[in-house]
Coordinates of C-alpha atoms in Angstrom, one line a residue:
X1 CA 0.0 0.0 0.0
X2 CA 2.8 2.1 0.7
X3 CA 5.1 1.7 -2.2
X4 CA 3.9 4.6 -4.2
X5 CA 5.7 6.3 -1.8
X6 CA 8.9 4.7 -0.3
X7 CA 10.0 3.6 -3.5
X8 CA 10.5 7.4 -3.8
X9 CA 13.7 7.0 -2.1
X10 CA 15.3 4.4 -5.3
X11 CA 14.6 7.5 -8.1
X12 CA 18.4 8.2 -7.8
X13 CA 19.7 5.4 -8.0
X14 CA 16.8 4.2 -10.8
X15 CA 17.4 7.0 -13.1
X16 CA 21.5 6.8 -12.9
X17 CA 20.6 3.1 -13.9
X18 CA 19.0 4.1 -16.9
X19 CA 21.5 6.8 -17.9
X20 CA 24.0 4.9 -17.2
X21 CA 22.8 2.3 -20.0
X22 CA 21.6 4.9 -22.5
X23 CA 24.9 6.2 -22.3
X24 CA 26.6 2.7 -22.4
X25 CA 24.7 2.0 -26.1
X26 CA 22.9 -0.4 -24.3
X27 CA 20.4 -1.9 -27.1
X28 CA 18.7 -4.4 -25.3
X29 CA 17.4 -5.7 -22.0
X30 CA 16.6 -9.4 -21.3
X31 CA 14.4 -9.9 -18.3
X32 CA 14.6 -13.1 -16.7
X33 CA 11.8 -14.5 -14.1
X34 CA 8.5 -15.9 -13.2
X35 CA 5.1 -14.7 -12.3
X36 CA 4.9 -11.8 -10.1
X37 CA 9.2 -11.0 -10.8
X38 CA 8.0 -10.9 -15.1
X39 CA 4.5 -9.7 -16.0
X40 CA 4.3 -6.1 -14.5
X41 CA 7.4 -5.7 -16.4
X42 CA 5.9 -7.4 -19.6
X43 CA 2.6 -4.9 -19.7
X44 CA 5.3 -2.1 -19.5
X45 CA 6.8 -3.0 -22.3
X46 CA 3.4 -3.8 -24.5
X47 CA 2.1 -0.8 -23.5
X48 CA 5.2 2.1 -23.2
X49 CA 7.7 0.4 -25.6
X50 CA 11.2 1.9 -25.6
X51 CA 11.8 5.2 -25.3
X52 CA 13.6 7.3 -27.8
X53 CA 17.2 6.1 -27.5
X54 CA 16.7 3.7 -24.1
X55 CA 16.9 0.1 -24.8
X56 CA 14.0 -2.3 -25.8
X57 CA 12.8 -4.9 -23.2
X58 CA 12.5 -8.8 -23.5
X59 CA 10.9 -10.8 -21.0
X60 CA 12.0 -14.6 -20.8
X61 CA 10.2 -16.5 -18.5
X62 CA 10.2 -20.4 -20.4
X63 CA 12.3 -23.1 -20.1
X64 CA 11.4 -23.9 -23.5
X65 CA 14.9 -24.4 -25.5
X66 CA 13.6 -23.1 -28.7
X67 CA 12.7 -19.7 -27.2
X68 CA 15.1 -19.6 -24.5
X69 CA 17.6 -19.8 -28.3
X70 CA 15.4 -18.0 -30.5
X71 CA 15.6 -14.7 -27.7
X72 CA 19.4 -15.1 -27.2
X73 CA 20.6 -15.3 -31.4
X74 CA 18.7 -11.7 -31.4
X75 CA 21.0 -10.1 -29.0
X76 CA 24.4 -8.5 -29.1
X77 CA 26.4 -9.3 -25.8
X78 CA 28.1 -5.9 -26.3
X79 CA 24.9 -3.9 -26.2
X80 CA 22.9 -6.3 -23.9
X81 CA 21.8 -5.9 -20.0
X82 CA 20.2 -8.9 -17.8
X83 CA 17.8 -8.5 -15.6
X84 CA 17.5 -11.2 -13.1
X85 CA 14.6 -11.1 -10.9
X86 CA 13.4 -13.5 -8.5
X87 CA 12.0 -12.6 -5.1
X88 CA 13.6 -16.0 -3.5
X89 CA 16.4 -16.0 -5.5
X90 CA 16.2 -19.7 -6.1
X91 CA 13.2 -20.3 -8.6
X92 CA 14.8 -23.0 -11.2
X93 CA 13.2 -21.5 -14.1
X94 CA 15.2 -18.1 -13.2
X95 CA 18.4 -19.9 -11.9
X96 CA 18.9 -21.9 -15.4
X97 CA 18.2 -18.4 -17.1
X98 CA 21.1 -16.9 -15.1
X99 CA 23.7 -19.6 -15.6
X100 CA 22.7 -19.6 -19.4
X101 CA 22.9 -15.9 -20.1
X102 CA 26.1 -15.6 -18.0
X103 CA 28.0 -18.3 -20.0
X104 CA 26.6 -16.6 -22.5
X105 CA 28.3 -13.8 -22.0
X106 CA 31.0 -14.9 -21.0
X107 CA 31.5 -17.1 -24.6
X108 CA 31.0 -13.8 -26.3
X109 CA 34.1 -12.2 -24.7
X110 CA 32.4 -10.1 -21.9
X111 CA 32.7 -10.0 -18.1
X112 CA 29.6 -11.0 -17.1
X113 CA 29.3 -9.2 -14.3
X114 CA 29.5 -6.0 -15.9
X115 CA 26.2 -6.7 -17.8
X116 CA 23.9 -8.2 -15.1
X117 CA 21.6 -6.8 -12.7
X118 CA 19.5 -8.5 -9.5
X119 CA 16.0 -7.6 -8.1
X120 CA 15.6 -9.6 -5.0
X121 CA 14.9 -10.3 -1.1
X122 CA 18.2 -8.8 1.3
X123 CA 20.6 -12.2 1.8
X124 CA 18.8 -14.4 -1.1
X125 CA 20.9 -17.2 -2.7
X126 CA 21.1 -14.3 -5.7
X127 CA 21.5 -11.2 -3.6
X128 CA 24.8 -13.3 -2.5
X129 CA 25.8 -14.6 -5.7
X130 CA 25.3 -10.4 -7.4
X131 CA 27.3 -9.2 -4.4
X132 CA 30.4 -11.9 -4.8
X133 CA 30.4 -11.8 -8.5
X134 CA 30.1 -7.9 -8.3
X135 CA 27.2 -7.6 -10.2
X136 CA 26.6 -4.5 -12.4
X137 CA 23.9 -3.2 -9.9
X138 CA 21.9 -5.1 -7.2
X139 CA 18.4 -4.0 -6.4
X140 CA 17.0 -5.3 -2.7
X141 CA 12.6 -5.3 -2.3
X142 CA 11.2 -4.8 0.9
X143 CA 11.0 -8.5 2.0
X144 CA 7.3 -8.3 3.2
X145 CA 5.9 -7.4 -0.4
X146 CA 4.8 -11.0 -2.2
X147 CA 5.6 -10.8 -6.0
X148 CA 1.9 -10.8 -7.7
X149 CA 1.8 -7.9 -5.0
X150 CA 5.2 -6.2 -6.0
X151 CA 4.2 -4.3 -9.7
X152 CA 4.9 -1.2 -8.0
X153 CA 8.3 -2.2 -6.3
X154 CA 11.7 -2.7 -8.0
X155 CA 10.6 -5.8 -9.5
X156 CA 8.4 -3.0 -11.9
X157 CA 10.2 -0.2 -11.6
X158 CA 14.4 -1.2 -12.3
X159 CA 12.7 -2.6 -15.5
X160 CA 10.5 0.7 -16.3
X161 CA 13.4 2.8 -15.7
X162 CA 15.7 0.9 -18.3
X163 CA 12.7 1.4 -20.7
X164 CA 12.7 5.6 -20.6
X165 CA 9.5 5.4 -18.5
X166 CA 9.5 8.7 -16.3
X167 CA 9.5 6.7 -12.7
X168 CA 8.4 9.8 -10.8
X169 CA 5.7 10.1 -12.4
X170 CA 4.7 6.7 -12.5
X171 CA 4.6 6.7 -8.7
X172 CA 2.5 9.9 -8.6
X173 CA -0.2 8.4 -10.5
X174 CA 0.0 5.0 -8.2
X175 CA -0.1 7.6 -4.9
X176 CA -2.8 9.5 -6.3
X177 CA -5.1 6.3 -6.7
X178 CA -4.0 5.2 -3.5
X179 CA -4.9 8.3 -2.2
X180 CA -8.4 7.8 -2.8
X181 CA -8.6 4.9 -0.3
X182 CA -6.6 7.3 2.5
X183 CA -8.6 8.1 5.6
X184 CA -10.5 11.1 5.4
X185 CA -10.8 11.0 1.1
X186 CA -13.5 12.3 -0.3
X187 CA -16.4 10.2 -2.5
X188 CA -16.0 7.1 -0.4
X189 CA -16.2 4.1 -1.4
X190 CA -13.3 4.6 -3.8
X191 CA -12.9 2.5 -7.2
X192 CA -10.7 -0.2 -5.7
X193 CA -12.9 -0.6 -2.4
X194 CA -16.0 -1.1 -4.8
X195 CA -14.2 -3.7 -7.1
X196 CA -12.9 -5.6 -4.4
X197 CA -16.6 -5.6 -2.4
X198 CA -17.9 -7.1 -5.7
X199 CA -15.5 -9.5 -7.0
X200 CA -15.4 -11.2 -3.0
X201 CA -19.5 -10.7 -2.9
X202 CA -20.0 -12.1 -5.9
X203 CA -17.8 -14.9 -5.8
X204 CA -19.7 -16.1 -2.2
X205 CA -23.1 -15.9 -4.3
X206 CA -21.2 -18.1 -6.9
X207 CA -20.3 -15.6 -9.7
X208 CA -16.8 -16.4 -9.7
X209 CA -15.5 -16.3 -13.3
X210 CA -14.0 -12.9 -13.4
X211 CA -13.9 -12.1 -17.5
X212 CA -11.5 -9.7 -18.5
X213 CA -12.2 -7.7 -21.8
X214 CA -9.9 -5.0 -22.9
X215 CA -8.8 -2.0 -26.1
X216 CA -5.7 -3.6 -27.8
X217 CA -3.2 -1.8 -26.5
X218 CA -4.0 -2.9 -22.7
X219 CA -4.9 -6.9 -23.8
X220 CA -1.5 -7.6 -22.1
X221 CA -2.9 -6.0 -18.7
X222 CA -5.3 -9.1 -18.3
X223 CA -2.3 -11.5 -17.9
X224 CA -1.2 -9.5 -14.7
X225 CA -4.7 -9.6 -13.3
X226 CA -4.7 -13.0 -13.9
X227 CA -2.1 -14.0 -11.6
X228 CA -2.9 -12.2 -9.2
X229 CA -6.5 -13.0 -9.0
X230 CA -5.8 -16.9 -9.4
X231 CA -2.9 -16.9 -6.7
X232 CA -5.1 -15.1 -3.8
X233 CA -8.2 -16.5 -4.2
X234 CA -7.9 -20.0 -5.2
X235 CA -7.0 -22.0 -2.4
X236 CA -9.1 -23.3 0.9
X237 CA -11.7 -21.5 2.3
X238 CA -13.7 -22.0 5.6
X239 CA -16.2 -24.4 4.1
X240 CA -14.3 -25.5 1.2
X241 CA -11.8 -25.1 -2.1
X242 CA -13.1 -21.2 -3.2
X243 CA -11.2 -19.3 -6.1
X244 CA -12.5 -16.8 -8.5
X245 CA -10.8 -17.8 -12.0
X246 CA -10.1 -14.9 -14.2
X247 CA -11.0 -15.5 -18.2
X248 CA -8.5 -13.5 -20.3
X249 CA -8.5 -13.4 -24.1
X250 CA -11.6 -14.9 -24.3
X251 CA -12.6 -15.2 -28.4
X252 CA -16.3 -13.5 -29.2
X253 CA -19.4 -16.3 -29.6
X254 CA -19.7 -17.7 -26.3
X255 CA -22.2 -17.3 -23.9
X256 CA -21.7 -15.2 -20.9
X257 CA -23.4 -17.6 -17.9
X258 CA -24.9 -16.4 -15.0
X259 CA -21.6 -16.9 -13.1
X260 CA -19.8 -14.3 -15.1
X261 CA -18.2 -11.2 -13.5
X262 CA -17.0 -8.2 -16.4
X263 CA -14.4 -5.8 -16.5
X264 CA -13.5 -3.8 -19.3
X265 CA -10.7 -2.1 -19.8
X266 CA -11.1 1.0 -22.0
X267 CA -8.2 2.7 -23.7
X268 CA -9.6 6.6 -24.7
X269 CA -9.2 6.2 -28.5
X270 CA -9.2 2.8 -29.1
X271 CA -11.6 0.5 -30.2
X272 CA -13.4 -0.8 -27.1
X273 CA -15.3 -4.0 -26.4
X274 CA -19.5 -3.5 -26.4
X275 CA -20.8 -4.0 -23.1
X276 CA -22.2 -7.4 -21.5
X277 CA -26.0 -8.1 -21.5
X278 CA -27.8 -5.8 -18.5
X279 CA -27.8 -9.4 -16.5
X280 CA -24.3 -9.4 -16.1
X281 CA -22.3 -7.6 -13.2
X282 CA -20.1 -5.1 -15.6
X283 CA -17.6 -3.0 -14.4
X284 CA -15.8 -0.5 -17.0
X285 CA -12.4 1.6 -16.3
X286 CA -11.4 4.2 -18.8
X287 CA -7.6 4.9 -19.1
X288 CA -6.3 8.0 -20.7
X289 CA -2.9 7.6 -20.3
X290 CA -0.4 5.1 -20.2
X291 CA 0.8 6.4 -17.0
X292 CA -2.1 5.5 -15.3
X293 CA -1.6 1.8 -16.0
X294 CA 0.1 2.6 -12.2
X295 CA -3.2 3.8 -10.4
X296 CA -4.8 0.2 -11.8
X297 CA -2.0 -1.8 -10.6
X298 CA -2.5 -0.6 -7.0
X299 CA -6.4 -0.4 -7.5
X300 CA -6.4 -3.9 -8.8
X301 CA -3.9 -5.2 -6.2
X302 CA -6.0 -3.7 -3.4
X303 CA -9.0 -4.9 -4.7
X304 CA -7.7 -8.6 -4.8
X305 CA -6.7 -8.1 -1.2
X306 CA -10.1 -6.7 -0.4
X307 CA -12.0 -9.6 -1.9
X308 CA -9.5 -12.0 -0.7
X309 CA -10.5 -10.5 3.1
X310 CA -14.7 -10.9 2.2
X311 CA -13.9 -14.3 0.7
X312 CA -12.1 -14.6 4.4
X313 CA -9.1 -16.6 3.1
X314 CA -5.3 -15.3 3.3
X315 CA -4.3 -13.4 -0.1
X316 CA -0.9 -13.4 0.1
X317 CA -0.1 -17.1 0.3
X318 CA 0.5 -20.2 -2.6
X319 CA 0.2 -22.9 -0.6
X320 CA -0.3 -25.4 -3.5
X321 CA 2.2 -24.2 -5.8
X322 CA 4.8 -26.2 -4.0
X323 CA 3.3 -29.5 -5.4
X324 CA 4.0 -29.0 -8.6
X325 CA 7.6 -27.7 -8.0
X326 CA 8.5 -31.1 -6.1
X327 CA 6.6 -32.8 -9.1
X328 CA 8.9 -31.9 -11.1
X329 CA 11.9 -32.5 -9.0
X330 CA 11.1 -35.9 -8.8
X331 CA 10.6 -36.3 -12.5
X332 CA 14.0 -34.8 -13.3
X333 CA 15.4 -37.0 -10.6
X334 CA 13.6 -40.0 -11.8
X335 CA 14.5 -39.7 -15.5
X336 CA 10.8 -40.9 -16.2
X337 CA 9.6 -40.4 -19.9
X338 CA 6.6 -38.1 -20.3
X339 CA 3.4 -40.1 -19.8
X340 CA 1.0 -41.0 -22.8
X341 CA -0.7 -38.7 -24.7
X342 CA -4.6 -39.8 -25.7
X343 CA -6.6 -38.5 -28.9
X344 CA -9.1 -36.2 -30.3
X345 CA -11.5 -38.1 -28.8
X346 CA -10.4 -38.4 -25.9
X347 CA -10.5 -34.2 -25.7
X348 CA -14.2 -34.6 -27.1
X349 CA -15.3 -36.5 -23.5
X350 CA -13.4 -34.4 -21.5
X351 CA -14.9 -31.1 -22.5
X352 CA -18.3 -32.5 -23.0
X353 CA -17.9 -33.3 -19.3
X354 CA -17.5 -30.0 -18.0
X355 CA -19.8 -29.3 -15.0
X356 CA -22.2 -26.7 -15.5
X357 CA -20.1 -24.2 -12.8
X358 CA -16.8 -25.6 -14.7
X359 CA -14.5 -24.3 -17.1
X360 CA -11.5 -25.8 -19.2
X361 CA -7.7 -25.4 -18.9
X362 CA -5.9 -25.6 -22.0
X363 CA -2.1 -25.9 -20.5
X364 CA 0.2 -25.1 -23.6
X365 CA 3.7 -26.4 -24.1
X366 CA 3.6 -26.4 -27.2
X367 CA 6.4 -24.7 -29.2
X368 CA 5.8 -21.0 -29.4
X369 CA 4.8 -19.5 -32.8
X370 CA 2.5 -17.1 -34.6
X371 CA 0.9 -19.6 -36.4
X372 CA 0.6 -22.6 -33.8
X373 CA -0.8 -20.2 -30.8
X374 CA -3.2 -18.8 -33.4
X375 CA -4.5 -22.2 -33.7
X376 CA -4.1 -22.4 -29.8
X377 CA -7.1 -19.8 -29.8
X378 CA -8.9 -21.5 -32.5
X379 CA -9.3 -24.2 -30.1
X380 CA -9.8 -22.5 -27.6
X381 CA -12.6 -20.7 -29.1
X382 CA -14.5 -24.1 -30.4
X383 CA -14.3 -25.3 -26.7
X384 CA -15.9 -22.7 -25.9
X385 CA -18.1 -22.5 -28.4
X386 CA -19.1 -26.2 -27.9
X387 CA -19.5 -26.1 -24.0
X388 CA -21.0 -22.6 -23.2
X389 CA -18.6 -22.8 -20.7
X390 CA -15.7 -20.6 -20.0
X391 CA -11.7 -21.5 -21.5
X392 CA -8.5 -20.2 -19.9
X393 CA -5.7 -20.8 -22.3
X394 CA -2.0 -21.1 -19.6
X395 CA 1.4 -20.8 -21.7
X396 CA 3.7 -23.3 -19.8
X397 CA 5.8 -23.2 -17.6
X398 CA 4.6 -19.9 -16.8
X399 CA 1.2 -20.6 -15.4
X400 CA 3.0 -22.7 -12.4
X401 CA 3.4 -19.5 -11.5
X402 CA 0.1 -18.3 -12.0
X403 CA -3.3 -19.8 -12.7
X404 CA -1.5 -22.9 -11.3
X405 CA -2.7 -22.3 -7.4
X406 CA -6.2 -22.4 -8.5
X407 CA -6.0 -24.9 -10.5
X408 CA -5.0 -27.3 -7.7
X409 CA -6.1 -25.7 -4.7
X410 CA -9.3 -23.6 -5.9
X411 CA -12.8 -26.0 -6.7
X412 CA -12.6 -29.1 -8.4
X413 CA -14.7 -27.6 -11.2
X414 CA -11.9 -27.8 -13.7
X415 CA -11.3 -29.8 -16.6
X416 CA -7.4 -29.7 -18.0
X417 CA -6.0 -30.5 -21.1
X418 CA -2.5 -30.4 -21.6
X419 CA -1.0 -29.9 -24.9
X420 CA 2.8 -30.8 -25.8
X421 CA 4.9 -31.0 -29.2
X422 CA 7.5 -33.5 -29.8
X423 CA 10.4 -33.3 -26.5
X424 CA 12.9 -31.2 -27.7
X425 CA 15.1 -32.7 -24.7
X426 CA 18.6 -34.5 -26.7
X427 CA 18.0 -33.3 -29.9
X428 CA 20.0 -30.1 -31.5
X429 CA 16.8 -27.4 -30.4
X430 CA 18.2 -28.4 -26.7
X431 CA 20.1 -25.9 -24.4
X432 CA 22.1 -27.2 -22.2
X433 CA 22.2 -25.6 -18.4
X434 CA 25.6 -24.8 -17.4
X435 CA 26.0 -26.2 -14.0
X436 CA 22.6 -28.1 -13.9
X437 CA 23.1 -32.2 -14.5
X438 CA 19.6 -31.6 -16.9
X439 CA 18.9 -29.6 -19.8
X440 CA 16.5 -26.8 -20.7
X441 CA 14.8 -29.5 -22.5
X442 CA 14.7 -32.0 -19.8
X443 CA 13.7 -29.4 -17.6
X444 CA 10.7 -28.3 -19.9
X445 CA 9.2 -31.6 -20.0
X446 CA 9.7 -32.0 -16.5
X447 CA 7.6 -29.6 -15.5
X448 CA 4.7 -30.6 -17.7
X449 CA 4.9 -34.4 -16.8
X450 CA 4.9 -33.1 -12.9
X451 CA 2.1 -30.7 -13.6
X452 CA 0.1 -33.7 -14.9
X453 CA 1.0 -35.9 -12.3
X454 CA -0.2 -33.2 -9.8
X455 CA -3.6 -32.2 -11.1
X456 CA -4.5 -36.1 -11.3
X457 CA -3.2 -36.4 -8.0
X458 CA -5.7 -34.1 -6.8
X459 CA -8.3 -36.0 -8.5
X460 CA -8.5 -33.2 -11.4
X461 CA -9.7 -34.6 -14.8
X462 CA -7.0 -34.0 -17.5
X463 CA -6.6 -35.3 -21.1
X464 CA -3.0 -34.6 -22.9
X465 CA -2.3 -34.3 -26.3
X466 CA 0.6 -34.6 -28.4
X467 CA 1.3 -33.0 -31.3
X468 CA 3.9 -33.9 -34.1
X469 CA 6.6 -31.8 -35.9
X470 CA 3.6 -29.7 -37.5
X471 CA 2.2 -28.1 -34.4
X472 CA -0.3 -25.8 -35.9
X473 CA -1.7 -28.9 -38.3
X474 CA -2.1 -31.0 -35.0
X475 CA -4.2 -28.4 -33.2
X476 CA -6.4 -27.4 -36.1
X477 CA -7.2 -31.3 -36.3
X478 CA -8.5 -31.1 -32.6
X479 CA -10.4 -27.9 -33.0
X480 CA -11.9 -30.1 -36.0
X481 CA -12.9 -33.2 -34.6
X482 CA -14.7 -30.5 -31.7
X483 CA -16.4 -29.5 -34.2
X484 CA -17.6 -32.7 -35.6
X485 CA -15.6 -32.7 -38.5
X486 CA -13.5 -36.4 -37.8
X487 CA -10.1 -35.4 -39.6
X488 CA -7.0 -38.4 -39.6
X489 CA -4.5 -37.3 -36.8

């Protein structure tokens, strides 16, 4: 609540950062993290872009070796800063990132150190490591901020400050939204007291699917909400599971049930999306300016707390994301195979099973691409068009770190289908990880096969499907057979 104004006292040392790389011909910035430590910094970037003559931004938060290579042959190590931000200082996916990028670096002819930057807790595993190796700069959070909570801290604003965004003024449009909630402020109840009243309400009277519809430019804003939505409200309640699951992306042509909660975001000209039917709780916030992306951080963050507090369950707790992490421990200490995938039918059953308060998971790990996650949709469209029923659509391995809590610890109205390409793991798209006895392929796969291995553990119905070397093919045969059409996969 307070960090529109102590982060006040970093400015300095924020804005000699940025000179210092504008000056340096800094070119590009690689981001590396997870969840709360990447998608604040991701919206920046989607919505400011680079300023004039300040370097552009690139968030990396997959394990997936084809991206994870596809990022790096862009960059010159000369003209490139890392970013490595991770709240613990020990999340694998952010680790492996590290060791990559500094051999990296280091192959290219370039101290390392001299190129990276930490954001992280005081005496972290990488708060030690940046201040032994002499990192470049080493940015400490306040230690009591969680990291779906920390959009306004250093983990948004080191990354902001590379990208030309004017900090200061950042922070006085988060102070002046949190203003409104001070005691004493005029036209109470403010915006963030009257979301956060509704989505907990709401959610207790079983209208729990929170649908996010937004202008282009702020599309990318949903993502954010999306964590931290799923992370504080999915988990045990007093009389059972609770969770209110946040709908992002959501194609046009399927019906909004009575359980459906709306917020649109409006960008003041841009196209914006029409209304809900009168039936359905609507809620519509109007942004000017990009600046005041930092008001809706803090509205939204308090407003997740607020519902969190009517729901009367803890918001600032993941007690059910550990699972999956020792999942996929065991899997890369095993050396198990992936499990077996089933067929288009088998996806047919499983939707058609959806319970009437449900909603389907499509888990991706499929290779990232323009044309396969455009088919991704597609799919995700004719699920929805075939159940009625709301479809969530979680880019692996990041959702772990997001929709993943609700998932497993929210209600057991979820059906889950996870959807892989062929293992990259040994072949020449692998990375290795230096210092790691696995690869970035082995660890990829890992963390689906101990995702799967979770959610049926918990008794959640899943179906996984394989696709071959022609991803987007694959998937458009699925969205087929959904639609009747029986094609030969």
């Amino acid at each position: 609540m307070d960090l529109p104004d102590t982060m006040r006292a970093h400015l300095p040392a924020l804005r000699e950062l940025a000179a210092r790389a504008v000056e340096g011909g800094v070119r590009d910035v690689v981001l590396c993290g997870m969840g709360g430590s990447s998608l604040a910094p991701e919206v920046l970037a989607t919505v400011f872009g680079a300023a004039a003559g300040h370097p552009e931004l690139h968030v990396v938060d997959t394990t997936d070796p084809r991206s994870v290579r596809a990022v790096t042959a862009a960059l010159d190590a000369a003209a490139t800063l890392v970013v490595v931000a991770s709240k613990s200082g020990s999340t694998i996916e952010t680790d492996a990132l590290r060791a990559h990028f500094t051999a990296w670096l280091r192959a290219a002819g370039r101290a390392p150190a001299a190129h990276l930057i930490a954001i992280t807790d005081a005496d972290s595993e990488l708060h030690r490591r940046a201040v032994r190796e002499d990192w470049r700069a080493c940015f400490l959070n306040p230690a009591d901020v969680g990291g779906r909570y920390a959009a306004l801290s250093l983990f948004g604003l080191v990354p902001a400050a590379l990208l030309g965004i004017d900090v200061g003024r950042f922070l006085d449009a988060a102070a002046a939204e949190a203003a409104t909630c001070a005691p004493g402020a005029p036209h109470f109840p403010p915006e963030a007291v009257k979301l956060g009243a509704s989505l907990g309400a709401l959610a207790g009277l079983g209208v729990d699917k929170l649908t996010l519809r937004a202008s282009p430019s702020l599309a990318c804003f949903g993502d954010w909400v999306e964590q931290l939505v799923a992370e504080s409200t999915g988990k045990a309640g007093p009389s059972g599971p609770v969770g209110i699951l946040p709908v992002v992306g959501e194609a046009g042509g399927v019906p909004l049930a009575p359980d459906r909660f709306v917020v649109t975001l409006e960008r003041c000209g841009e196209p914006s999306p029409a209304d809900p039917p009168e039936r359905v709780p609507h809620v519509r916030v109007r942004v000017r300016d990009a600046y005041e992306l930092a008001g809706l951080f803090w509205r939204f963050e308090m407003a997740t707390a607020l519902a969190a507090a009517v729901m009367d369950i803890e918001p600032f707790d993941q007690p059910d994301v550990a699972s999956a992490k020792a999942a996929t421990g065991a899997v890369l200490a095993s050396g198990d195979d992936p499990g077996p995938a089933g067929a288009a039918d088998d996806l047919v059953t499983a939707v058609d099973a959806v319970p009437g308060d449900g909603y389907v998971a499509l888990l991706s790990y499929l290779p990232r691409g323009a044309e396969g996650d455009a088919a991704v949709r597609e799919l995700a469209a004719a699920v929805g068009r075939r159940t009625g029923r709301p479809v969530t659509v979680g880019v692996g391995p990041r959702y772990l770190h997001s929709t993943g809590q609700l998932h497993k610890g929210g209600p057991a109205t979820g059906v889950f289908v996870l959807l892989e390409g062929a293992d990259p793991s040994g072949t020449a798209e692998d990375l290795a990880i230096p210092g790691r006895p696995f690869t970035f392929g082995r660890l990829f796969c890992a963390q689906a096969e101990g995702d799967v291995r979770t959610l049926r553990a918990r008794g959640r119905p899943l179906v996984r499907l394989r696709a071959g070397s022609d991803v987007a093919a694959a998937v458009r045969g699925w969205t087929a057979r959904l639609a009747g059409d029986r094609l030969p996969l």
